[in-house]
Short mmCIF file of C-alpha atoms and ligand atoms in Angstrom, two decimals:
data_model
loop_
_atom_site.label_atom_id
_atom_site.label_comp_id
_atom_site.label_asym_id
_atom_site.label_seq_id
_atom_site.Cartn_x
_atom_site.Cartn_y
_atom_site.Cartn_z
CA UNK P 45 -73.16 73.53 53.29
CA UNK P 46 -74.92 71.58 50.60
CA UNK P 47 -72.41 72.77 47.91
CA UNK P 48 -69.40 72.12 50.08
CA UNK P 49 -70.79 68.50 50.66
CA UNK P 50 -71.51 68.03 46.94
CA UNK P 51 -67.92 69.16 45.93
CA UNK P 52 -66.52 65.92 47.30
CA UNK P 53 -69.38 63.82 47.19
CA UNK P 54 -69.59 63.77 51.21
CA UNK P 55 -72.68 62.35 52.91
CA UNK P 56 -74.42 64.97 55.20
CA UNK P 57 -73.30 63.10 58.46
CA UNK P 58 -74.46 66.20 60.63
CA UNK P 59 -78.12 65.68 59.36
CA UNK P 60 -78.88 63.84 62.40
CA UNK P 61 -77.61 66.58 64.62
CA UNK P 62 -79.93 69.37 64.88
CA UNK P 63 -78.99 70.24 68.40
CA UNK P 64 -76.21 70.24 70.95
CA UNK P 65 -77.74 67.12 72.67
CA UNK P 66 -77.65 65.05 69.51
CA UNK P 67 -74.24 66.10 68.42
CA UNK P 68 -72.89 65.10 72.05
CA UNK P 69 -74.45 61.62 71.46
CA UNK P 70 -73.17 61.36 67.96
CA UNK P 71 -69.73 62.33 68.99
CA UNK P 72 -69.45 59.51 71.25
CA UNK P 73 -70.45 57.21 68.63
CA UNK P 74 -67.81 58.76 66.28
CA UNK P 75 -65.09 58.56 68.55
CA UNK P 76 -65.71 54.93 68.82
CA UNK P 77 -65.96 54.67 64.80
CA UNK P 78 -62.80 56.58 64.23
CA UNK P 79 -61.01 54.49 66.75
CA UNK P 80 -62.49 51.15 65.45
CA UNK P 81 -62.16 51.88 61.77
CA UNK P 82 -59.13 54.18 61.37
CA UNK P 83 -56.56 54.52 64.21
CA UNK P 84 -57.28 51.85 66.73
CA UNK P 85 -58.13 52.03 70.35
CA UNK P 86 -55.52 53.30 72.75
CA UNK P 87 -54.12 50.59 75.12
CA UNK P 88 -55.04 50.72 78.96
CA UNK P 89 -53.49 53.51 80.75
CA UNK P 90 -50.36 52.56 82.74
CA UNK P 91 -49.14 54.75 85.58
CA UNK P 92 -45.53 55.28 85.03
CA UNK P 93 -42.90 56.09 87.51
CA UNK P 94 -41.42 59.42 87.02
CA UNK P 95 -37.91 61.01 87.47
CA UNK P 96 -37.12 64.61 86.78
CA UNK P 97 -33.38 65.73 86.12
CA UNK P 98 -32.33 69.52 85.79
CA UNK P 99 -30.45 70.17 82.72
CA UNK P 100 -27.68 73.00 82.57
CA UNK P 101 -28.60 74.62 79.23
CA UNK P 102 -31.03 77.23 79.96
CA UNK P 103 -31.45 79.61 76.81
CA UNK P 104 -29.20 82.44 77.94
CA UNK P 105 -30.74 82.30 81.35
CA UNK P 106 -34.29 82.64 80.43
CA UNK P 107 -35.55 79.25 80.92
CA UNK P 108 -35.45 76.22 83.31
CA UNK P 109 -34.91 72.98 81.47
CA UNK P 110 -35.85 69.61 83.03
CA UNK P 111 -35.59 66.11 81.35
CA UNK P 112 -38.46 63.91 82.76
CA UNK P 113 -38.07 60.22 82.40
CA UNK P 114 -41.38 58.09 82.43
CA UNK P 115 -40.86 54.58 82.96
CA UNK P 116 -43.76 52.38 82.07
CA UNK P 117 -44.01 48.48 82.96
CA UNK P 118 -46.23 45.87 81.78
CA UNK P 119 -46.33 42.07 80.97
CA UNK P 120 -42.86 41.95 82.74
CA UNK P 121 -41.34 44.55 80.48
CA UNK P 122 -40.23 47.94 81.01
CA UNK P 123 -39.68 51.01 78.85
CA UNK P 124 -38.58 54.70 79.59
CA UNK P 125 -39.72 57.45 77.41
CA UNK P 126 -37.87 60.78 77.82
CA UNK P 127 -39.54 64.12 77.61
CA UNK P 128 -38.04 67.66 77.98
CA UNK P 129 -39.86 70.39 79.93
CA UNK P 130 -38.54 74.04 79.19
CA UNK P 131 -40.12 76.62 81.18
CA UNK P 132 -39.54 80.60 81.10
CA UNK P 133 -37.81 81.33 84.41
CA UNK P 134 -39.51 83.26 87.46
CA UNK P 135 -42.90 82.92 85.70
CA UNK P 136 -46.03 81.06 87.25
CA UNK P 137 -49.17 80.01 85.50
CA UNK P 138 -47.04 79.33 82.33
CA UNK P 139 -49.25 78.53 79.13
CA UNK P 140 -47.42 75.48 77.50
CA UNK P 141 -47.12 73.78 73.92
CA UNK P 142 -46.92 70.21 74.23
CA UNK P 143 -45.09 69.61 70.96
CA UNK P 144 -44.92 65.97 69.64
CA UNK P 145 -41.65 66.07 67.91
CA UNK P 146 -39.64 64.32 65.12
CA UNK P 147 -36.51 64.62 67.23
CA UNK P 148 -35.41 64.67 70.99
CA UNK P 149 -33.31 67.50 70.29
CA UNK P 150 -34.21 70.88 71.63
CA UNK P 151 -34.14 73.17 69.74
CA UNK P 152 -34.64 71.23 66.29
CA UNK P 153 -35.36 72.49 62.81
CA UNK P 154 -39.11 72.46 63.47
CA UNK P 155 -38.86 73.77 67.14
CA UNK P 156 -37.68 77.43 67.54
CA UNK P 157 -37.24 77.14 71.32
CA UNK P 158 -35.89 80.38 72.05
CA UNK P 159 -38.43 82.18 70.01
CA UNK P 160 -41.28 80.37 71.76
CA UNK P 161 -39.88 81.16 75.06
CA UNK P 162 -39.42 84.79 74.43
CA UNK P 163 -43.10 84.78 73.59
CA UNK P 164 -43.89 83.73 77.37
CA UNK P 165 -44.48 80.00 76.35
CA UNK P 166 -43.10 76.90 77.80
CA UNK P 167 -42.74 73.65 75.88
CA UNK P 168 -43.03 70.11 76.89
CA UNK P 169 -41.82 67.84 74.05
CA UNK P 170 -40.85 64.09 73.35
CA UNK P 171 -39.28 62.34 70.48
CA UNK P 172 -42.20 60.25 69.16
CA UNK P 173 -39.72 57.23 67.86
CA UNK P 174 -38.81 57.02 71.63
CA UNK P 175 -42.25 56.04 72.17
CA UNK P 176 -42.24 53.47 69.50
CA UNK P 177 -40.22 53.34 66.23
CA UNK P 178 -42.05 54.57 63.13
CA UNK P 179 -41.96 51.33 61.25
CA UNK P 180 -43.58 47.91 61.19
CA UNK P 181 -41.69 46.61 64.18
CA UNK P 182 -44.27 45.89 67.17
CA UNK P 183 -41.75 44.81 69.51
CA UNK P 184 -39.92 47.95 70.66
CA UNK P 185 -40.73 50.72 72.99
CA UNK P 186 -44.23 51.21 74.39
CA UNK P 187 -45.70 49.17 71.79
CA UNK P 188 -43.41 46.23 72.96
CA UNK P 189 -45.08 46.39 76.33
CA UNK P 190 -48.53 45.65 74.97
CA UNK P 191 -47.69 43.34 72.32
CA UNK P 192 -47.42 39.57 72.40
CA UNK P 193 -44.07 38.46 71.03
CA UNK P 194 -43.85 41.45 68.70
CA UNK P 195 -47.40 40.82 67.18
CA UNK P 196 -49.25 43.69 65.93
CA UNK P 197 -52.01 44.86 68.48
CA UNK P 198 -55.44 46.45 67.43
CA UNK P 199 -54.15 50.01 67.51
CA UNK P 200 -51.73 51.81 65.24
CA UNK P 201 -48.63 53.77 66.18
CA UNK P 202 -50.51 57.21 65.85
CA UNK P 203 -52.69 56.18 68.73
CA UNK P 204 -49.55 55.25 70.86
CA UNK P 205 -48.10 58.60 70.05
CA UNK P 206 -51.17 60.03 71.30
CA UNK P 207 -51.16 57.97 74.35
CA UNK P 208 -47.77 59.49 75.43
CA UNK P 209 -49.15 63.00 74.74
CA UNK P 210 -51.88 62.44 77.45
CA UNK P 211 -49.15 60.96 79.78
CA UNK P 212 -47.21 64.35 79.41
CA UNK P 213 -50.53 66.22 80.12
CA UNK P 214 -50.95 64.34 83.45
CA UNK P 215 -47.45 65.49 84.27
CA UNK P 216 -48.28 69.12 83.35
CA UNK P 217 -51.10 69.11 85.68
CA UNK P 218 -48.87 68.08 88.46
CA UNK P 219 -46.68 71.21 88.07
CA UNK P 220 -47.41 74.22 89.84
CA UNK P 221 -45.88 76.75 87.57
CA UNK P 222 -47.70 75.52 84.59
CA UNK P 223 -51.25 76.61 83.68
CA UNK P 224 -52.65 73.20 82.77
CA UNK P 225 -55.77 74.97 81.55
CA UNK P 226 -53.83 76.39 78.90
CA UNK P 227 -51.87 73.66 77.30
CA UNK P 228 -51.76 73.44 73.70
CA UNK P 229 -51.09 70.12 71.54
CA UNK P 230 -48.96 70.66 68.37
CA UNK P 231 -47.60 68.57 65.74
CA UNK P 232 -46.47 68.43 62.25
CA UNK P 233 -47.57 66.23 59.52
CA UNK P 234 -47.99 62.57 60.93
CA UNK P 235 -47.52 64.20 64.37
CA UNK P 236 -50.31 66.60 63.24
CA UNK P 237 -52.66 63.79 62.88
CA UNK P 238 -51.53 62.61 66.16
CA UNK P 239 -52.26 65.89 67.66
CA UNK P 240 -55.90 66.05 66.38
CA UNK P 241 -56.46 62.43 67.83
CA UNK P 242 -55.02 63.42 71.18
CA UNK P 243 -57.20 66.44 71.51
CA UNK P 244 -60.39 64.57 70.67
CA UNK P 245 -59.57 61.80 73.24
CA UNK P 246 -58.24 64.25 75.84
CA UNK P 247 -60.19 67.28 76.18
CA UNK P 248 -57.81 68.87 78.80
CA UNK P 249 -56.09 70.61 75.85
CA UNK P 250 -56.99 73.95 75.39
CA UNK P 251 -55.76 74.41 71.91
CA UNK P 252 -55.08 72.03 68.98
CA UNK P 253 -52.40 72.84 66.45
CA UNK P 254 -52.14 70.53 63.47
CA UNK P 255 -49.47 71.64 60.87
CA UNK P 256 -49.90 70.14 57.40
CA UNK P 257 -51.63 66.94 58.73
CA UNK P 258 -53.13 66.14 55.34
CA UNK P 259 -54.39 62.51 54.55
CA UNK P 260 -55.94 61.10 57.66
CA UNK P 261 -55.38 64.15 59.60
CA UNK P 262 -57.28 67.32 58.52
CA UNK P 263 -57.92 66.62 54.96
CA UNK P 264 -61.28 65.25 53.53
CA UNK P 265 -60.62 61.68 52.45
CA UNK P 266 -63.16 61.60 49.60
CA UNK P 267 -62.52 63.28 46.19
CA UNK P 268 -58.94 63.31 46.04
CA UNK P 269 -57.01 64.39 42.86
CA UNK P 270 -54.20 62.26 41.72
CA UNK P 271 -51.70 64.73 43.25
CA UNK P 272 -53.21 64.18 46.67
CA UNK P 273 -52.18 61.46 49.12
CA UNK P 274 -55.01 58.84 49.13
CA UNK P 275 -55.65 56.10 51.79
CA UNK P 276 -54.24 53.77 49.48
CA UNK P 277 -50.89 55.64 49.32
CA UNK P 278 -50.65 56.14 53.11
CA UNK P 279 -51.71 52.78 54.08
CA UNK P 280 -49.34 51.12 51.50
CA UNK P 281 -46.14 53.17 52.87
CA UNK P 282 -47.22 53.43 56.49
CA UNK P 283 -49.58 50.71 57.35
CA UNK P 284 -48.46 50.70 61.00
CA UNK P 285 -49.85 54.10 61.63
CA UNK P 286 -53.56 52.69 61.58
CA UNK P 287 -55.77 50.00 62.66
CA UNK P 288 -55.73 47.11 60.08
CA UNK P 289 -59.52 47.53 59.67
CA UNK P 290 -58.47 50.93 57.76
CA UNK P 291 -57.45 48.79 54.84
CA UNK P 292 -61.06 48.28 53.77
CA UNK P 293 -61.34 51.76 52.81
CA UNK P 294 -58.47 51.64 50.37
CA UNK P 295 -59.93 52.82 46.87
CA UNK P 296 -63.10 52.72 48.72
CA UNK P 297 -63.78 56.07 50.34
CA UNK P 298 -67.30 56.10 49.89
CA UNK P 299 -67.85 53.38 52.25
CA UNK P 300 -66.22 55.48 55.12
CA UNK P 301 -68.99 55.90 57.85
CA UNK P 302 -67.32 59.38 58.32
CA UNK P 303 -65.04 61.82 56.62
CA UNK P 304 -61.89 63.64 58.39
CA UNK P 305 -64.12 66.96 59.11
CA UNK P 306 -65.88 65.05 61.63
CA UNK P 307 -62.61 64.29 63.58
CA UNK P 308 -62.08 67.99 63.46
CA UNK P 309 -65.53 68.50 64.77
CA UNK P 310 -64.84 66.62 67.86
CA UNK P 311 -62.39 69.16 69.14
CA UNK P 312 -65.36 71.67 69.48
CA UNK P 313 -65.97 73.73 71.40
CA UNK P 314 -62.35 74.37 71.89
CA UNK P 315 -60.26 76.23 69.45
CA UNK P 316 -58.39 74.39 66.64
CA UNK P 317 -55.66 75.34 64.11
CA UNK P 318 -55.00 73.76 60.81
CA UNK P 319 -51.87 75.04 58.88
CA UNK P 320 -50.96 74.26 55.27
CA UNK P 321 -48.29 75.30 52.74
CA UNK P 322 -49.01 76.08 49.18
CA UNK P 323 -46.47 73.59 47.67
CA UNK P 324 -47.72 70.93 50.02
CA UNK P 325 -50.31 69.61 47.34
CA UNK P 326 -49.68 66.08 48.69
CA UNK P 327 -51.47 67.16 51.94
CA UNK P 328 -54.53 68.47 49.97
CA UNK P 329 -55.01 72.15 51.16
CA UNK P 330 -58.31 72.41 49.51
CA UNK P 331 -59.55 69.21 51.50
CA UNK P 332 -58.08 70.78 54.71
CA UNK P 333 -59.80 74.04 54.25
CA UNK P 334 -63.03 72.12 53.25
CA UNK P 335 -62.87 70.10 56.39
CA UNK P 336 -62.58 73.39 58.66
CA UNK P 337 -65.51 74.70 56.99
CA UNK P 338 -67.81 71.64 57.27
CA UNK P 339 -66.53 70.98 61.06
CA UNK P 340 -67.48 74.48 62.05
CA UNK P 341 -71.06 73.40 62.08
CA UNK P 342 -70.30 71.61 65.54
CA UNK P 343 -68.91 74.91 67.02
CA UNK P 344 -72.17 76.51 66.07
CA UNK P 345 -73.98 74.13 68.26
CA UNK P 346 -72.15 75.37 71.22
CA UNK P 347 -73.00 79.07 70.09
CA UNK P 348 -69.46 79.49 68.97
CA UNK P 349 -67.97 80.78 65.72
CA UNK P 350 -66.10 78.09 63.74
CA UNK P 351 -64.20 79.21 60.71
CA UNK P 352 -64.21 82.75 59.84
CA UNK P 353 -62.97 83.61 56.40
CA UNK P 354 -60.72 86.66 56.64
CA UNK P 355 -60.14 86.89 52.91
CA UNK P 356 -56.64 86.52 53.32
CA UNK P 357 -54.30 83.37 53.78
CA UNK P 358 -54.31 83.50 57.53
CA UNK P 359 -57.94 83.10 59.03
CA UNK P 360 -57.63 83.05 62.93
CA UNK P 361 -60.47 85.01 64.21
CA UNK P 362 -62.93 82.03 64.64
CA UNK P 363 -62.49 78.98 66.53
CA UNK P 364 -61.49 77.10 63.61
CA UNK P 365 -58.18 78.59 62.20
CA UNK P 366 -56.67 77.96 58.99
CA UNK P 367 -53.57 79.36 57.62
CA UNK P 368 -51.51 78.70 54.30
CA UNK P 369 -48.13 80.00 53.74
CA UNK P 370 -45.77 79.87 50.80
CA UNK P 371 -43.28 77.12 50.50
CA UNK P 372 -43.32 73.47 51.21
CA UNK P 373 -44.15 70.75 53.73
CA UNK P 374 -42.42 72.03 56.94
CA UNK P 375 -43.32 73.31 60.57
CA UNK P 376 -41.52 76.68 60.18
CA UNK P 377 -41.14 79.78 62.44
CA UNK P 378 -43.86 81.39 60.44
CA UNK P 379 -46.40 78.57 61.37
CA UNK P 380 -45.37 78.81 65.07
CA UNK P 381 -46.00 82.37 65.06
CA UNK P 382 -49.49 82.07 63.71
CA UNK P 383 -50.14 79.37 66.46
CA UNK P 384 -48.71 81.75 69.04
CA UNK P 385 -50.70 84.56 67.98
CA UNK P 386 -53.99 82.67 68.37
CA UNK P 387 -52.91 81.30 71.73
CA UNK P 388 -52.20 84.85 72.82
CA UNK P 389 -55.61 85.84 71.72
CA UNK P 390 -57.14 82.95 73.56
CA UNK P 391 -55.31 83.72 76.71
CA UNK P 392 -56.50 87.50 76.63
CA UNK P 393 -55.83 89.19 79.87
CA UNK P 394 -54.12 86.24 81.11
CA UNK P 395 -51.16 86.71 78.65
CA UNK P 396 -48.24 88.16 79.98
CA UNK P 397 -44.58 88.00 78.87
C1 LIG S 65 -45.71 61.69 54.37
C2 LIG S 65 -46.99 61.19 54.55
C3 LIG S 65 -47.86 62.29 55.04
C4 LIG S 65 -47.18 63.00 56.12
C5 LIG S 65 -45.76 62.97 55.94
C6 LIG S 65 -45.09 63.20 57.21
O1 LIG S 65 -44.90 60.97 53.54
O2 LIG S 65 -47.54 60.54 53.31
O3 LIG S 65 -49.25 61.77 55.18
O4 LIG S 65 -47.73 62.38 57.29
O5 LIG S 65 -45.18 62.04 55.43
O6 LIG S 65 -45.47 62.80 58.53
O7 LIG S 65 -44.06 63.84 57.18
#
């Protein structure tokens, strides 16, 4: 552990956690720290009115597809977010991926819907930009419901995309044919960052799949090379993703009161999956793997195994899984198959196709 910490000059934040009780206490402090310093606090939870509409398309008769419309009202304004729920037909207790998507289309280039269905899983998904746009406009979508005349709120947009993921989880809990104890939250890149934040704030998710989330996701922030994305890079291009307070760590990573492995640690004791791609150097694969190894300490406090090195490019035997595939920044069928393999392993005897 010491060597791993030294490799990136990371303080031993776990030093104060000799046992589970001290970790649980620290975890609450950490949650607050990450929200205050990095992502911003999620706004108050609104209760949306919900309308569901059956869709005709049904994947060769294998699935039922419903569009679900969540209408939120606040401050005299209203906004509707549309989500899609696709469930294998004639099945009960369906395990589901809640996939936070770059698109409202199903399938789309990152979402091989039919393959997922054929593996026995359902999918709930929404287009993140239908929640609020991915830019510095704070007046639209759900963000606009909380903002005063388009002014920035304390929270960044990653927090709001997480907020919507939890709303979808509420809906999944209301559906009899869904096994709400078996819902995974999944996302790629900025939405992989969102998936981790969602999971630490909402422990109803049984599995967390964060694909190539990199900087401010699964990768350690300290000790980057000039080929990796830094806090300076990310906040210059995407300042709206984060709390404004995060700017004080630009070129000042050593001042961070945490590093990203502690974000991962808060997923414990539930299983966590981190995916990387060899050519995705920007995301810092070494930093993601290092975070997996360091975070594993939290699982050990629950008497669970964290990261288990398989000696290959796919390590999914422990509760902290890491895989790296050939190629570039993408959420591919290969990645989905790794996530589904683990999900089946977790389901054990419950898994049926
Ligand atoms: C990049 C960003 C990364 C990653 C990615 C994405 O440009 O710098 O942190 O989130 O976008 O979301 O596709």
